[in-house]
mmCIF file of C-alpha atoms in Angstrom:
data_model
loop_
_atom_site.group_PDB
_atom_site.id
_atom_site.type_symbol
_atom_site.label_atom_id
_atom_site.label_comp_id
_atom_site.label_asym_id
_atom_site.label_seq_id
_atom_site.Cartn_x
_atom_site.Cartn_y
_atom_site.Cartn_z
ATOM 1 C CA MET A 739 -60.895 -9.734 -27.842
ATOM 2 C CA SER A 740 -57.187 -9.381 -28.448
ATOM 3 C CA ILE A 741 -56.296 -6.663 -30.956
ATOM 4 C CA LEU A 742 -52.650 -7.631 -31.541
ATOM 5 C CA ILE A 743 -52.315 -11.236 -32.732
ATOM 6 C CA LYS A 744 -48.582 -11.488 -33.467
ATOM 7 C CA PRO A 745 -45.674 -9.396 -34.740
ATOM 8 C CA ILE A 746 -44.427 -9.906 -38.280
ATOM 9 C CA ILE A 747 -40.737 -10.808 -38.265
ATOM 10 C CA THR A 748 -39.474 -10.933 -41.844
ATOM 11 C CA GLU A 749 -36.432 -9.498 -43.543
ATOM 12 C CA LYS A 750 -38.369 -6.541 -44.900
ATOM 13 C CA ALA A 751 -40.150 -5.818 -41.601
ATOM 14 C CA THR A 752 -36.892 -6.036 -39.620
ATOM 15 C CA GLY A 753 -35.158 -3.634 -41.999
ATOM 16 C CA ASP A 754 -38.096 -1.250 -41.794
ATOM 17 C CA SER A 755 -37.978 -1.313 -37.988
ATOM 18 C CA GLU A 756 -34.244 -0.585 -37.902
ATOM 19 C CA LEU A 757 -34.292 2.227 -40.472
ATOM 20 C CA ASN A 758 -37.700 3.883 -40.089
ATOM 21 C CA ASN A 759 -38.807 2.894 -36.551
ATOM 22 C CA CYS A 760 -41.851 1.190 -38.125
ATOM 23 C CA PHE A 761 -43.060 -2.173 -36.760
ATOM 24 C CA SER A 762 -45.480 -4.650 -38.372
ATOM 25 C CA PHE A 763 -48.199 -6.650 -36.611
ATOM 26 C CA VAL A 764 -50.963 -9.049 -37.599
ATOM 27 C CA VAL A 765 -54.092 -7.585 -36.012
ATOM 28 C CA ASP A 766 -57.762 -8.470 -35.635
ATOM 29 C CA ASN A 767 -59.756 -7.981 -38.857
ATOM 30 C CA LYS A 768 -62.318 -5.712 -37.160
ATOM 31 C CA ALA A 769 -59.810 -3.479 -35.324
ATOM 32 C CA ASN A 770 -59.499 0.170 -36.354
ATOM 33 C CA LYS A 771 -56.438 2.433 -36.191
ATOM 34 C CA ILE A 772 -57.306 3.984 -32.816
ATOM 35 C CA GLU A 773 -57.751 0.566 -31.181
ATOM 36 C CA ILE A 774 -54.454 -0.643 -32.677
ATOM 37 C CA LYS A 775 -52.641 2.460 -31.416
ATOM 38 C CA ASN A 776 -54.004 2.025 -27.878
ATOM 39 C CA ALA A 777 -53.150 -1.701 -27.871
ATOM 40 C CA VAL A 778 -49.526 -1.130 -28.956
ATOM 41 C CA GLU A 779 -49.040 1.673 -26.430
ATOM 42 C CA ALA A 780 -50.464 -0.489 -23.627
ATOM 43 C CA ALA A 781 -48.546 -3.654 -24.562
ATOM 44 C CA TYR A 782 -45.102 -2.167 -25.244
ATOM 45 C CA GLY A 783 -45.099 1.165 -23.369
ATOM 46 C CA VAL A 784 -44.177 3.347 -26.352
ATOM 47 C CA SER A 785 -45.855 6.352 -27.956
ATOM 48 C CA VAL A 786 -47.187 5.772 -31.472
ATOM 49 C CA GLU A 787 -47.015 8.472 -34.158
ATOM 50 C CA LYS A 788 -48.829 6.834 -37.065
ATOM 51 C CA VAL A 789 -50.739 3.626 -37.844
ATOM 52 C CA ARG A 790 -51.288 2.296 -41.373
ATOM 53 C CA THR A 791 -53.432 -0.775 -42.049
ATOM 54 C CA ILE A 792 -53.516 -3.215 -44.954
ATOM 55 C CA ASN A 793 -56.015 -5.971 -45.702
ATOM 56 C CA VAL A 794 -53.873 -8.783 -47.118
ATOM 57 C CA ARG A 795 -55.752 -10.869 -49.645
ATOM 58 C CA PRO A 796 -55.545 -14.685 -49.717
ATOM 59 C CA ASP A 797 -53.163 -16.279 -52.211
ATOM 60 C CA ARG A 798 -54.796 -18.903 -54.421
ATOM 61 C CA LYS A 799 -52.862 -21.846 -55.793
ATOM 62 C CA THR A 800 -53.774 -24.685 -58.176
ATOM 63 C CA ARG A 801 -51.822 -27.926 -58.620
ATOM 64 C CA TYR A 802 -52.268 -30.737 -61.099
ATOM 65 C CA THR A 803 -51.735 -34.143 -59.468
ATOM 66 C CA LYS A 804 -52.415 -37.796 -60.248
ATOM 67 C CA SER A 805 -55.760 -37.632 -58.493
ATOM 68 C CA GLY A 806 -56.835 -34.499 -60.337
ATOM 69 C CA MET A 807 -56.708 -30.753 -59.904
ATOM 70 C CA ILE A 808 -56.284 -29.493 -56.312
ATOM 71 C CA THR A 809 -57.030 -25.889 -55.399
ATOM 72 C CA GLY A 810 -56.268 -24.128 -52.144
ATOM 73 C CA LYS A 811 -55.769 -20.719 -50.618
ATOM 74 C CA THR A 812 -54.063 -19.044 -47.687
ATOM 75 C CA LYS A 813 -55.920 -17.159 -45.006
ATOM 76 C CA ALA A 814 -56.673 -13.444 -45.403
ATOM 77 C CA TYR A 815 -55.528 -11.188 -42.559
ATOM 78 C CA LYS A 816 -55.114 -7.556 -41.582
ATOM 79 C CA LYS A 817 -51.642 -6.087 -41.197
ATOM 80 C CA ALA A 818 -50.800 -2.914 -39.256
ATOM 81 C CA LEU A 819 -47.666 -0.836 -39.767
ATOM 82 C CA VAL A 820 -47.047 1.114 -36.563
ATOM 83 C CA GLN A 821 -44.579 4.020 -36.549
ATOM 84 C CA VAL A 822 -43.073 4.778 -33.148
ATOM 85 C CA THR A 823 -41.645 8.176 -32.126
ATOM 86 C CA GLU A 824 -37.905 8.824 -32.554
ATOM 87 C CA GLY A 825 -35.698 7.377 -29.848
ATOM 88 C CA GLU A 826 -38.173 4.677 -28.777
ATOM 89 C CA THR A 827 -38.109 1.059 -29.915
ATOM 90 C CA ILE A 828 -40.046 -2.170 -29.443
ATOM 91 C CA ASP A 829 -38.113 -5.312 -28.458
ATOM 92 C CA LEU A 830 -40.019 -8.074 -30.285
ATOM 93 C CA TYR A 831 -37.575 -10.849 -29.353
ATOM 94 C CA SER A 832 -37.971 -10.621 -25.552
ATOM 95 C CA ASN A 833 -41.356 -12.431 -25.519
ATOM 96 C CA LEU A 834 -40.352 -15.306 -27.834
#
């Protein structure tokens, strides 16, 4: 079971990593903070100060079309905000 699924690379997450040394990851729904901390330290070789987790709800959308009303939703996932100690950084672009 892989704990870390993928890093989140958005404008907000990139700004947060540059200013606050805080990186965002999509993680397994059943992973807890201790498992996430150990996985980040093993994968990137940094020491983690703090881990915050968020369960992101699915977005629901309804459209009216010729064939009738169509409803859909995005997938729910768990997001982890990992704060790394001062002076250390994670290079997310090396593995892409």
